[in-house]
């Protein structure tokens, strides 16, 4: 999910319909590279894996037609029916994605069910964790599968393929801090060239073997599954590779709008993918078993092999870039919603808000990708680890979508729709279960670890907030005491960050307890994250004058926005409070968490939370407060 390449309309399609034709074309072109980068590079390895490995099919004409039929109907049912026609209509103020779907369902419920909310919350977190596993595998398998074309074009380079892929991945992650606003304009044209290339390569083979077009008949797909229930079913584990990246359609909804995403699919991506997959099937009908090692590059005419390797490499880098940027966006949302500790978030563009870079996530993904390439050393090995995370996240989306479908369609239609979606999702997930001993355990392990981190951070934060709330004095009482006692007031403005708008910030309490002095103006600033993607600037800041020089400020942000103190201060100053970043003093509380004997949380999870809390980025850095203007007051709290 490449945020900021193109800021688009909301996902309901209404605002998209009002776009000028040139704007719609621009968004559609950008969506070709950003939204469909992952699914668009699947032809490099998906067809090969259907006839390769322990569960691969024999390349007989019947099986080739059956596999092509499975690919056609997987793309049609998952992408066309599920995402484009149903899921993408469930937008949260124009935004999509698992976390947006969770917030939308929670906000739209008229009778909240605490058990369902807890289940949906856990499910959404697990789906989010699985997407991180996908983000690690996608760059590795995409780049490696493209570079493997050199083994055919230049056989002498075969020993260097892995190292070339490693170098490309290092370069890809190394330049993430530069942002993509400069090179992002090339994503669409390069992706368009890629889709045109793979479609044109497939056409001559389809013309020479026109019987491959019979694969649109679902009977061939059913025969492949039913004639050999064991191996036939497990072929789905490879077929699912053709729909990897489907979640990006929904995740990128707010960046491009439903109509441009749909136009890109129907007019460019879907026809090109079908021509490529059917062309590879026709090539296999012609070559038989001799072509299963690399049906994609085998179908390319020899004089065009090297150019195709170059175009494929560029396309896989674009696909990887989109997935990496999506991980940055997903992490920022999780931090804002309180599912992960604060991290350093760098904005790489002054014009586009969504252009962000998170160093910790970037280097973690890079090390994971390099380790995967070194461990598996071939895209076929990585394909064994692929699919579990994708199908798991797709199933989570379906389950979270069902309550929304019930509210909009009624009980019986939503049950029928959910049954169809779940049968497809669970069948694809179950077909990937045999991959677990051969690499499929990796994304599950990553998902489990991240799920544990997110739930521990969330629960630990709740316990910490409960403790802080218990020891926090009422703000009105403190102001009344100040009015009676008339303590010494010094010139200037002090800004105290507060997690409780109605309570006395601990930093203010400690400061006054030890110094007995207050600034003539005291701003109590609370940052609140709403369960909406974005809060408009005009509605963001609320200022209340409490008397005795105290001003309470509540700044509301959406979970896809990063708070910026400088913006908040400008809006405060517009209300008549003389406060600027260069003159104000900021006071923040720095809490050290200790694990105590209470049984609210397992001891090992308390220790994990203490470590996470210690490593979280300080509030001053996260909110953009200059180091020279911030004063941190430390305290220890036992949970």
Coordinates of C-alpha atoms in Angstrom, one line a residue:
X1 CA 0.0 0.0 0.0
X2 CA 1.8 3.0 -1.2
X3 CA 0.4 6.0 0.6
X4 CA 0.7 9.4 -0.9
X5 CA 1.5 8.4 -4.5
X6 CA -2.0 9.7 -5.3
X7 CA -4.4 11.1 -2.8
X8 CA -7.8 10.0 -4.1
X9 CA -11.4 10.1 -3.2
X10 CA -13.4 8.1 -0.7
X11 CA -14.1 4.4 -1.4
X12 CA -17.9 4.8 -1.9
X13 CA -17.3 5.9 -5.4
X14 CA -19.5 9.0 -5.2
X15 CA -16.6 11.5 -5.1
X16 CA -14.7 9.4 -7.6
X17 CA -17.6 9.8 -10.0
X18 CA -17.2 13.6 -9.8
X19 CA -13.6 13.5 -10.8
X20 CA -12.5 15.1 -14.1
X21 CA -11.6 12.5 -16.7
X22 CA -7.9 13.5 -16.5
X23 CA -7.9 13.0 -12.7
X24 CA -9.6 9.6 -13.0
X25 CA -7.1 8.5 -15.6
X26 CA -4.2 9.7 -13.4
X27 CA -5.6 7.7 -10.4
X28 CA -6.2 4.7 -12.6
X29 CA -2.7 4.7 -13.9
X30 CA -1.2 5.1 -10.4
X31 CA -3.4 2.3 -9.1
X32 CA -2.0 -0.1 -11.8
X33 CA 1.4 0.2 -10.2
X34 CA 0.5 0.6 -6.5
X35 CA -2.6 -1.5 -6.0
X36 CA -1.8 -4.3 -8.4
X37 CA 2.0 -4.5 -8.1
X38 CA 1.8 -7.7 -6.0
X39 CA -0.9 -9.5 -7.8
X40 CA 0.6 -8.4 -11.1
X41 CA 4.0 -10.1 -10.5
X42 CA 2.4 -13.4 -9.5
X43 CA 2.6 -14.9 -13.1
X44 CA 6.3 -15.1 -12.5
X45 CA 5.9 -18.1 -10.3
X46 CA 2.2 -19.0 -9.7
X47 CA 1.7 -21.3 -12.8
X48 CA 5.0 -23.0 -12.2
X49 CA 4.2 -23.9 -8.6
X50 CA 0.9 -25.6 -9.8
X51 CA 3.1 -28.2 -11.6
X52 CA 6.1 -28.2 -9.3
X53 CA 6.9 -29.8 -6.0
X54 CA 5.4 -32.6 -4.0
X55 CA 1.8 -31.6 -4.6
X56 CA 2.2 -30.4 -8.2
X57 CA 0.0 -31.7 -11.0
X58 CA 1.2 -33.7 -13.9
X59 CA 1.4 -31.5 -17.0
X60 CA -1.2 -33.4 -18.9
X61 CA -3.7 -31.5 -21.1
X62 CA -6.5 -32.1 -18.7
X63 CA -4.6 -30.8 -15.7
X64 CA -3.3 -27.8 -17.6
X65 CA -6.9 -26.9 -18.6
X66 CA -7.9 -27.6 -15.0
X67 CA -5.3 -25.3 -13.5
X68 CA -6.0 -22.5 -15.9
X69 CA -9.7 -22.9 -15.0
X70 CA -8.9 -22.7 -11.3
X71 CA -6.8 -19.6 -11.8
X72 CA -9.6 -17.9 -13.8
X73 CA -12.3 -18.7 -11.2
X74 CA -10.0 -17.8 -8.3
X75 CA -9.4 -14.3 -9.8
X76 CA -13.1 -14.0 -10.6
X77 CA -14.5 -15.1 -7.3
X78 CA -11.9 -13.5 -5.0
X79 CA -11.0 -10.3 -6.7
X80 CA -14.0 -9.5 -8.9
X81 CA -16.9 -10.8 -6.8
X82 CA -15.6 -10.5 -3.2
X83 CA -13.4 -7.4 -3.2
X84 CA -14.5 -5.2 -6.1
X85 CA -18.2 -5.8 -5.8
X86 CA -18.8 -6.2 -2.1
X87 CA -15.9 -5.6 0.4
X88 CA -14.8 -2.4 -1.2
X89 CA -18.2 -0.9 -0.7
X90 CA -17.7 -1.1 3.1
X91 CA -15.5 2.0 3.5
X92 CA -14.7 3.8 6.7
X93 CA -15.0 7.5 5.6
X94 CA -13.4 6.5 2.3
X95 CA -10.7 4.3 3.9
X96 CA -10.2 0.5 3.8
X97 CA -8.1 -2.2 5.4
X98 CA -8.5 -4.5 8.3
X99 CA -8.2 -1.9 11.0
X100 CA -10.6 0.5 9.2
X101 CA -13.1 -2.4 8.9
X102 CA -12.8 -3.1 12.6
X103 CA -13.4 0.6 13.5
X104 CA -16.3 0.8 11.0
X105 CA -18.1 -2.3 12.4
X106 CA -17.6 -1.1 16.0
X107 CA -18.9 2.4 15.2
X108 CA -21.9 1.3 13.2
X109 CA -23.3 -1.2 15.7
X110 CA -26.5 -0.1 17.4
X111 CA -26.3 -2.8 20.1
X112 CA -22.6 -3.4 20.9
X113 CA -21.9 -7.0 21.9
X114 CA -18.9 -7.1 24.2
X115 CA -18.1 -10.7 23.3
X116 CA -18.3 -10.0 19.6
X117 CA -16.2 -6.8 20.0
X118 CA -13.5 -8.8 21.9
X119 CA -13.5 -11.5 19.2
X120 CA -13.4 -9.0 16.4
X121 CA -10.7 -7.1 18.1
X122 CA -8.5 -10.2 18.5
X123 CA -9.3 -11.3 14.9
X124 CA -8.4 -8.0 13.4
X125 CA -5.1 -7.9 15.3
X126 CA -4.2 -11.4 14.1
X127 CA -5.1 -10.5 10.5
X128 CA -2.9 -7.4 10.9
X129 CA -0.1 -9.5 12.2
X130 CA -0.4 -11.9 9.3
X131 CA -0.1 -9.0 6.8
X132 CA 3.4 -8.3 8.2
X133 CA 4.4 -11.9 7.4
X134 CA 3.1 -11.3 3.8
X135 CA 5.2 -8.0 3.7
X136 CA 8.3 -10.0 4.5
X137 CA 7.8 -12.7 1.8
X138 CA 6.5 -10.6 -1.0
X139 CA 9.8 -8.6 -1.7
X140 CA 11.9 -11.7 -1.4
X141 CA 9.9 -14.0 -3.7
X142 CA 9.1 -11.2 -6.2
X143 CA 12.6 -10.0 -6.7
X144 CA 14.1 -13.5 -6.6
X145 CA 11.7 -14.9 -9.2
X146 CA 12.4 -12.0 -11.6
X147 CA 16.2 -12.4 -11.3
X148 CA 15.9 -16.2 -11.8
X149 CA 15.1 -15.3 -15.5
X150 CA 18.9 -14.8 -15.8
X151 CA 19.3 -18.5 -15.4
X152 CA 17.6 -19.0 -18.7
X153 CA 18.8 -15.9 -20.5
X154 CA 22.4 -16.1 -19.3
X155 CA 23.1 -19.6 -17.8
X156 CA 26.5 -18.6 -16.7
X157 CA 25.0 -16.3 -14.1
X158 CA 23.1 -19.0 -12.3
X159 CA 25.5 -19.1 -9.2
X160 CA 25.1 -15.3 -8.8
X161 CA 21.3 -15.1 -9.0
X162 CA 20.8 -15.3 -5.2
X163 CA 23.5 -12.6 -4.6
X164 CA 22.0 -10.3 -7.3
X165 CA 18.6 -10.6 -5.6
X166 CA 20.2 -9.8 -2.2
X167 CA 21.9 -6.7 -3.6
X168 CA 18.6 -5.5 -5.1
X169 CA 16.8 -6.0 -1.9
X170 CA 19.5 -4.2 0.1
X171 CA 19.3 -1.3 -2.3
X172 CA 15.5 -1.3 -2.2
X173 CA 15.4 -1.0 1.6
X174 CA 18.4 1.3 1.8
X175 CA 16.6 4.0 -0.2
X176 CA 13.4 3.9 1.7
X177 CA 14.3 7.0 3.7
X178 CA 14.4 9.0 0.5
X179 CA 10.6 8.6 0.1
X180 CA 8.8 7.7 -3.1
X181 CA 7.3 11.0 -4.1
X182 CA 10.0 11.5 -6.9
X183 CA 10.0 8.0 -8.3
X184 CA 6.3 7.2 -7.6
X185 CA 5.2 8.9 -10.8
X186 CA 7.0 6.2 -12.7
X187 CA 5.2 3.3 -10.9
X188 CA 2.1 3.5 -13.1
X189 CA 3.9 3.7 -16.5
X190 CA 6.4 0.9 -15.6
X191 CA 3.6 -1.3 -14.3
X192 CA 1.6 -0.6 -17.5
X193 CA 4.6 -1.6 -19.6
X194 CA 4.8 -4.8 -17.5
X195 CA 1.2 -5.8 -18.0
X196 CA 1.3 -5.0 -21.7
X197 CA 4.5 -7.2 -22.0
X198 CA 3.1 -10.2 -20.2
X199 CA -0.2 -10.0 -22.2
X200 CA 1.6 -9.7 -25.5
X201 CA 3.8 -12.7 -24.7
X202 CA 0.8 -14.8 -24.0
X203 CA -1.2 -14.0 -27.2
X204 CA 0.9 -16.0 -29.7
X205 CA 0.8 -19.1 -27.6
X206 CA -3.0 -18.8 -27.2
X207 CA -3.4 -18.4 -30.9
X208 CA -1.3 -21.5 -31.5
X209 CA -3.2 -23.5 -28.9
X210 CA -6.7 -22.0 -28.8
X211 CA -8.1 -25.0 -26.9
X212 CA -6.7 -23.3 -23.8
X213 CA -9.7 -20.9 -23.9
X214 CA -11.9 -23.8 -22.8
X215 CA -10.5 -23.3 -19.3
X216 CA -13.1 -20.6 -18.7
X217 CA -15.6 -23.5 -18.3
X218 CA -15.8 -24.2 -14.5
X219 CA -16.2 -27.9 -15.2
X220 CA -12.5 -28.2 -15.8
X221 CA -11.7 -26.7 -12.4
X222 CA -14.2 -29.0 -10.7
X223 CA -12.8 -32.1 -12.5
X224 CA -9.3 -31.2 -11.4
X225 CA -10.4 -30.9 -7.8
X226 CA -12.7 -34.0 -7.7
X227 CA -10.9 -36.5 -9.9
X228 CA -8.0 -36.7 -7.5
X229 CA -9.4 -35.2 -4.2
X230 CA -6.0 -35.2 -2.4
X231 CA -3.5 -33.8 -4.9
X232 CA -6.2 -32.0 -6.8
X233 CA -7.3 -30.1 -3.7
X234 CA -3.7 -29.2 -2.7
X235 CA -3.1 -27.7 -6.1
X236 CA -5.2 -24.8 -4.7
X237 CA -2.2 -24.1 -2.4
X238 CA -0.4 -23.0 -5.5
X239 CA -3.4 -21.4 -7.3
X240 CA -3.8 -19.1 -4.3
X241 CA -0.5 -17.4 -5.4
X242 CA -2.4 -15.8 -8.3
X243 CA -4.6 -13.8 -5.8
X244 CA -1.8 -12.6 -3.5
X245 CA -2.2 -8.9 -3.2
X246 CA -6.0 -9.0 -3.1
X247 CA -6.0 -7.3 0.3
X248 CA -4.3 -4.3 -1.2
X249 CA -7.4 -3.4 -3.3
X250 CA -9.2 -2.8 0.0
X251 CA -6.3 -1.3 1.9
X252 CA -5.6 1.3 -0.9
X253 CA -9.3 2.2 -1.2
X254 CA -8.8 5.7 0.3
X255 CA -5.9 6.6 -1.8
X256 CA -7.5 6.0 -5.2
X257 CA -11.2 5.4 -4.8
X258 CA -13.2 2.4 -5.9
X259 CA -13.9 3.4 -9.4
X260 CA -10.2 4.0 -10.5
X261 CA -9.2 0.7 -8.8
X262 CA -12.0 -1.1 -10.7
X263 CA -11.2 0.6 -14.0
X264 CA -7.5 -0.4 -13.6
X265 CA -8.6 -4.0 -13.0
X266 CA -11.1 -4.4 -15.8
X267 CA -9.3 -2.5 -18.5
X268 CA -5.7 -3.5 -17.8
X269 CA -4.8 -5.9 -15.0
X270 CA -7.4 -8.6 -15.4
X271 CA -7.0 -9.0 -19.3
X272 CA -3.2 -9.0 -19.0
X273 CA -3.2 -11.6 -16.2
X274 CA -5.6 -13.9 -18.1
X275 CA -3.5 -13.5 -21.3
X276 CA -0.4 -14.4 -19.3
X277 CA -1.8 -17.3 -17.4
X278 CA -3.6 -18.8 -20.4
X279 CA -0.5 -18.1 -22.5
X280 CA 1.6 -20.1 -20.1
X281 CA -1.0 -22.8 -20.1
X282 CA -0.9 -22.9 -23.9
X283 CA 2.9 -23.0 -23.8
X284 CA 2.7 -26.0 -21.4
X285 CA 0.3 -27.7 -23.8
X286 CA 2.9 -27.3 -26.5
X287 CA 6.0 -28.1 -24.4
X288 CA 4.6 -30.6 -21.9
X289 CA 6.8 -31.6 -19.0
X290 CA 9.8 -29.8 -20.5
X291 CA 8.3 -26.4 -19.7
X292 CA 7.3 -26.7 -16.1
X293 CA 10.6 -25.4 -14.7
X294 CA 9.8 -21.9 -15.8
X295 CA 6.6 -21.6 -17.9
X296 CA 6.8 -17.8 -17.7
X297 CA 10.2 -17.2 -19.1
X298 CA 10.0 -20.3 -21.2
X299 CA 7.1 -18.7 -23.1
X300 CA 9.2 -15.6 -23.8
X301 CA 11.0 -15.6 -27.2
X302 CA 14.7 -16.0 -26.8
X303 CA 15.7 -12.5 -28.2
X304 CA 13.3 -10.9 -25.7
X305 CA 14.5 -12.8 -22.6
X306 CA 16.9 -10.2 -21.2
X307 CA 14.6 -7.2 -21.8
X308 CA 11.8 -9.2 -20.1
X309 CA 14.1 -10.0 -17.1
X310 CA 14.7 -6.2 -16.8
X311 CA 11.1 -5.3 -17.0
X312 CA 10.2 -8.1 -14.5
X313 CA 12.8 -6.8 -12.1
X314 CA 11.5 -3.3 -12.3
X315 CA 7.9 -4.5 -11.8
X316 CA 8.9 -6.6 -8.7
X317 CA 10.7 -3.7 -7.2
X318 CA 7.5 -1.6 -7.6
X319 CA 5.5 -4.4 -6.1
X320 CA 7.9 -4.7 -3.2
X321 CA 7.9 -0.9 -2.7
X322 CA 4.1 -0.8 -2.4
X323 CA 4.1 -3.6 0.2
X324 CA 6.9 -2.0 2.2
X325 CA 5.1 1.4 2.2
X326 CA 2.0 -0.5 3.2
X327 CA 3.8 -1.9 6.2
X328 CA 4.8 1.7 7.2
X329 CA 1.2 2.8 6.9
X330 CA -0.2 -0.2 8.8
X331 CA 2.3 0.3 11.6
X332 CA 1.4 4.0 11.9
X333 CA -2.2 3.1 12.2
X334 CA -1.5 0.5 14.8
X335 CA 0.6 3.0 16.9
X336 CA -2.2 5.6 16.6
X337 CA -4.9 3.1 17.8
X338 CA -2.7 1.9 20.7
X339 CA -1.8 -1.5 19.4
X340 CA 1.9 -0.9 19.2
X341 CA 4.4 1.3 21.1
X342 CA 5.3 4.7 19.7
X343 CA 8.0 4.6 16.9
X344 CA 9.9 7.1 15.0
X345 CA 7.8 8.2 12.0
X346 CA 9.6 10.3 9.4
X347 CA 7.5 12.2 6.9
X348 CA 9.4 12.1 3.6
X349 CA 7.2 14.6 1.7
X350 CA 6.1 18.1 2.7
X351 CA 3.2 18.0 0.1
X352 CA 1.7 14.6 0.7
X353 CA 0.7 13.5 4.3
X354 CA 0.8 9.8 3.6
X355 CA 4.5 9.7 2.6
X356 CA 6.1 8.2 5.7
X357 CA 9.1 6.1 6.6
X358 CA 9.5 4.1 9.8
X359 CA 13.2 3.1 10.3
X360 CA 12.5 0.2 12.8
X361 CA 10.0 -1.4 10.5
X362 CA 12.2 -0.9 7.4
X363 CA 15.3 -2.6 8.8
X364 CA 13.3 -5.4 10.4
X365 CA 11.7 -6.2 7.0
X366 CA 15.1 -6.0 5.3
X367 CA 16.7 -8.5 7.6
X368 CA 13.7 -10.8 7.3
X369 CA 13.8 -10.6 3.5
X370 CA 17.5 -11.3 3.3
X371 CA 17.2 -14.2 5.8
X372 CA 14.4 -15.7 3.7
X373 CA 16.4 -15.5 0.4
X374 CA 19.5 -17.0 2.1
X375 CA 17.4 -19.8 3.7
X376 CA 15.3 -20.8 0.7
X377 CA 17.7 -19.7 -2.1
X378 CA 14.9 -20.1 -4.8
X379 CA 11.5 -18.7 -5.4
X380 CA 10.1 -22.2 -5.4
X381 CA 11.1 -22.6 -1.8
X382 CA 9.7 -19.2 -0.9
X383 CA 6.4 -20.2 -2.6
X384 CA 6.0 -22.9 0.1
X385 CA 6.0 -20.2 2.7
X386 CA 3.6 -18.0 0.8
X387 CA -0.2 -18.3 0.9
X388 CA -0.8 -19.0 4.6
X389 CA -0.6 -15.3 5.6
X390 CA -2.6 -14.2 2.5
X391 CA -5.5 -16.6 2.9
X392 CA -5.6 -16.0 6.7
X393 CA -5.9 -12.3 6.2
X394 CA -8.6 -12.8 3.5
X395 CA -10.6 -15.0 5.9
X396 CA -10.3 -12.3 8.6
X397 CA -11.6 -9.7 6.2
X398 CA -14.6 -11.9 5.3
X399 CA -15.6 -12.4 9.0
X400 CA -15.3 -8.8 9.9
X401 CA -17.3 -7.8 6.8
X402 CA -20.3 -10.1 7.7
X403 CA -21.8 -7.8 10.4
X404 CA -21.7 -4.9 8.0
X405 CA -23.3 -7.0 5.3
X406 CA -26.1 -8.0 7.7
X407 CA -26.9 -4.4 8.5
X408 CA -27.0 -3.4 4.8
X409 CA -28.4 -6.6 3.1
X410 CA -30.3 -8.3 5.8
X411 CA -29.8 -11.6 7.6
X412 CA -30.4 -14.3 4.9
X413 CA -28.6 -12.5 2.0
X414 CA -25.6 -11.8 4.3
X415 CA -25.5 -15.4 5.5
X416 CA -25.5 -16.7 1.9
X417 CA -22.9 -14.3 0.8
X418 CA -20.7 -15.1 3.8
X419 CA -21.0 -18.8 3.2
X420 CA -19.8 -18.4 -0.4
X421 CA -16.9 -16.2 0.7
X422 CA -15.9 -18.4 3.6
X423 CA -16.0 -21.6 1.6
X424 CA -13.6 -20.1 -0.9
X425 CA -11.3 -18.5 1.7
X426 CA -11.2 -21.6 4.0
X427 CA -10.6 -23.9 1.0
X428 CA -7.7 -21.8 -0.1
X429 CA -6.4 -21.6 3.5
X430 CA -6.8 -25.4 4.1
X431 CA -5.0 -26.2 0.8
X432 CA -1.9 -24.3 2.2
X433 CA -1.8 -26.3 5.4
X434 CA 0.6 -28.9 3.9
X435 CA 3.1 -26.0 3.3
X436 CA 3.5 -25.5 7.1
X437 CA 6.4 -28.0 7.5
X438 CA 8.1 -26.7 4.4
X439 CA 8.2 -23.0 5.2
X440 CA 4.6 -22.1 5.8
X441 CA 5.2 -22.0 9.5
X442 CA 7.3 -18.8 9.0
X443 CA 4.4 -16.3 8.4
X444 CA 2.3 -18.1 11.1
X445 CA 5.2 -17.7 13.6
X446 CA 5.7 -14.0 12.7
X447 CA 2.0 -13.5 13.0
X448 CA 1.9 -15.2 16.4
X449 CA 4.8 -13.1 17.7
X450 CA 3.4 -9.8 16.5
X451 CA -0.1 -10.8 17.7
X452 CA 1.4 -11.4 21.2
X453 CA 3.2 -8.1 21.1
X454 CA 0.1 -6.2 20.1
X455 CA -2.2 -7.8 22.6
X456 CA 0.4 -7.5 25.4
X457 CA 0.9 -3.8 24.6
X458 CA -2.8 -3.1 24.4
X459 CA -3.6 -4.9 27.7
X460 CA -0.5 -3.5 29.5
X461 CA -1.5 0.0 28.4
X462 CA -5.0 -0.5 29.8
X463 CA -3.6 -1.6 33.1
X464 CA -1.2 1.3 33.2
X465 CA -3.9 3.8 32.4
X466 CA -6.1 2.3 35.1
X467 CA -3.4 2.9 37.6
X468 CA -2.7 6.4 36.4
X469 CA -6.4 7.2 36.5
X470 CA -6.7 6.0 40.1
X471 CA -3.9 8.3 41.2
X472 CA -4.8 11.3 39.1
X473 CA -6.3 14.3 41.0
X474 CA -9.4 16.1 39.5
X475 CA -8.2 19.0 37.5
X476 CA -11.0 21.3 38.8
X477 CA -9.8 20.8 42.4
X478 CA -6.3 21.7 41.5
X479 CA -7.3 24.9 39.7
X480 CA -9.4 25.8 42.6
X481 CA -6.5 25.3 45.0
X482 CA -4.3 27.5 42.7
X483 CA -6.9 30.2 42.9
X484 CA -7.0 30.1 46.7
X485 CA -3.2 29.7 47.4
X486 CA -2.0 32.1 44.6
X487 CA 1.4 30.4 44.0
X488 CA 4.3 32.3 42.4
X489 CA 3.6 32.6 38.6
X490 CA 6.5 33.1 36.2
X491 CA 6.3 34.6 32.7
X492 CA 5.8 32.3 29.7
X493 CA 3.7 29.3 28.6
X494 CA 4.1 25.7 29.8
X495 CA 2.5 22.9 27.9
X496 CA 1.8 19.7 29.8
X497 CA 1.0 16.6 27.8
X498 CA -2.0 14.8 29.4
X499 CA -3.6 11.5 28.7
X500 CA -6.7 12.5 30.7
X501 CA -8.5 15.7 29.8
X502 CA -10.3 15.9 33.1
X503 CA -7.4 14.9 35.3
X504 CA -4.3 16.6 36.5
X505 CA -1.2 15.5 34.4
X506 CA 1.3 13.7 36.5
X507 CA 4.1 15.8 35.2
X508 CA 2.2 19.0 36.3
X509 CA 1.6 17.5 39.8
X510 CA 5.3 16.5 40.2
X511 CA 6.5 19.8 38.8
X512 CA 4.4 21.9 41.2
X513 CA 5.1 19.6 44.2
X514 CA 8.8 20.2 43.9
X515 CA 9.0 23.8 42.5
X516 CA 5.9 25.4 44.0
X517 CA 5.9 27.6 40.9
X518 CA 3.6 27.8 37.9
X519 CA 3.9 29.5 34.5
X520 CA 1.5 32.4 33.9
X521 CA -0.2 30.3 31.2
X522 CA -0.6 26.5 31.5
X523 CA -1.8 24.6 28.5
X524 CA -3.0 21.0 29.2
X525 CA -2.8 19.2 25.9
X526 CA -4.5 15.9 25.2
X527 CA -4.0 14.0 21.9
X528 CA -7.0 11.7 21.2
X529 CA -7.1 9.1 18.4
X530 CA -10.6 8.7 16.9
X531 CA -11.8 5.5 15.2
X532 CA -12.0 7.2 11.9
X533 CA -9.2 7.5 9.3
X534 CA -8.9 11.2 9.4
X535 CA -10.2 14.2 11.3
X536 CA -10.5 17.4 9.2
X537 CA -8.3 20.3 10.3
X538 CA -11.2 22.5 11.1
X539 CA -12.6 20.0 13.6
X540 CA -9.3 18.9 15.1
X541 CA -8.6 21.2 18.0
X542 CA -10.9 22.2 20.9
X543 CA -9.7 24.9 23.2
X544 CA -11.3 25.6 26.7
X545 CA -10.4 28.4 29.0
X546 CA -10.6 27.1 32.6
X547 CA -9.6 30.2 34.5
X548 CA -6.4 31.0 36.6
X549 CA -4.4 30.9 33.4
X550 CA -5.2 27.3 32.6
X551 CA -6.2 26.3 29.1
X552 CA -7.4 22.8 28.2
X553 CA -6.7 21.7 24.6
X554 CA -8.0 18.5 23.0
X555 CA -6.5 17.6 19.6
X556 CA -8.3 14.8 17.8
X557 CA -6.6 12.8 15.0
X558 CA -7.7 9.9 12.8
X559 CA -5.8 6.6 13.0
X560 CA -4.2 7.3 9.6
X561 CA -2.8 10.7 10.7
X562 CA 0.3 11.4 12.7
X563 CA -0.1 14.1 15.4
X564 CA 2.1 17.2 15.0
X565 CA 2.5 19.6 17.9
X566 CA 3.5 22.4 15.6
X567 CA 0.1 22.2 13.8
X568 CA -1.8 22.1 17.1
X569 CA 0.1 25.1 18.5
X570 CA -0.8 27.2 15.4
X571 CA -4.5 26.4 15.9
X572 CA -4.2 27.2 19.6
X573 CA -2.6 30.5 18.8
X574 CA -5.4 31.4 16.5
X575 CA -7.8 31.4 19.5
X576 CA -5.8 34.1 21.3
X577 CA -3.4 32.0 23.4
X578 CA 0.2 33.3 22.8
X579 CA 2.0 30.0 22.4
X580 CA 4.7 29.2 19.9
X581 CA 7.0 26.2 19.5
X582 CA 10.1 28.5 20.0
X583 CA 8.9 30.0 23.3
X584 CA 6.8 27.4 25.1
X585 CA 8.2 24.9 27.6
X586 CA 6.9 21.3 27.3
X587 CA 6.6 19.1 30.3
X588 CA 6.2 15.3 29.8
X589 CA 6.0 12.4 32.2
X590 CA 8.4 9.5 31.6
X591 CA 7.0 6.4 33.2
X592 CA 9.2 3.4 34.1
X593 CA 7.0 0.3 34.3
X594 CA 7.7 -2.4 36.9
X595 CA 6.1 -5.8 37.1
X596 CA 4.2 -6.4 40.4
X597 CA 2.5 -9.3 42.1
X598 CA -1.0 -8.6 40.7
X599 CA -2.5 -11.4 38.6
X600 CA -4.1 -9.1 36.0
X601 CA -1.5 -10.1 33.4
X602 CA 0.9 -13.0 33.3
X603 CA 4.3 -12.3 34.7
X604 CA 6.1 -12.9 31.4
X605 CA 3.7 -10.5 29.6
X606 CA 4.3 -7.9 32.3
X607 CA 8.0 -8.1 31.6
X608 CA 7.4 -8.0 27.9
X609 CA 5.3 -4.9 28.3
X610 CA 7.9 -3.3 30.5
X611 CA 10.5 -3.9 27.7
X612 CA 8.2 -2.5 25.0
X613 CA 7.4 0.5 27.2
X614 CA 11.1 1.2 27.8
X615 CA 12.0 1.0 24.0
X616 CA 9.0 3.1 22.9
X617 CA 10.0 6.4 21.3
X618 CA 9.7 9.2 23.9
X619 CA 6.7 11.5 23.5
X620 CA 8.9 14.5 22.6
X621 CA 10.3 12.8 19.6
X622 CA 7.1 11.2 18.4
X623 CA 5.1 14.5 18.6
X624 CA 7.9 16.6 17.1
X625 CA 8.8 18.6 20.1
X626 CA 12.3 20.2 19.9
X627 CA 14.7 18.5 22.4
X628 CA 15.7 21.9 23.8
X629 CA 12.1 22.8 24.7
X630 CA 11.1 19.5 26.4
X631 CA 11.4 18.6 30.1
X632 CA 10.8 15.0 31.1
X633 CA 9.8 14.1 34.7
X634 CA 10.4 10.4 35.5
X635 CA 8.3 8.2 37.7
X636 CA 8.0 4.5 38.4
X637 CA 4.7 2.6 38.3
X638 CA 4.1 -1.0 39.2
X639 CA 1.4 -3.0 37.4

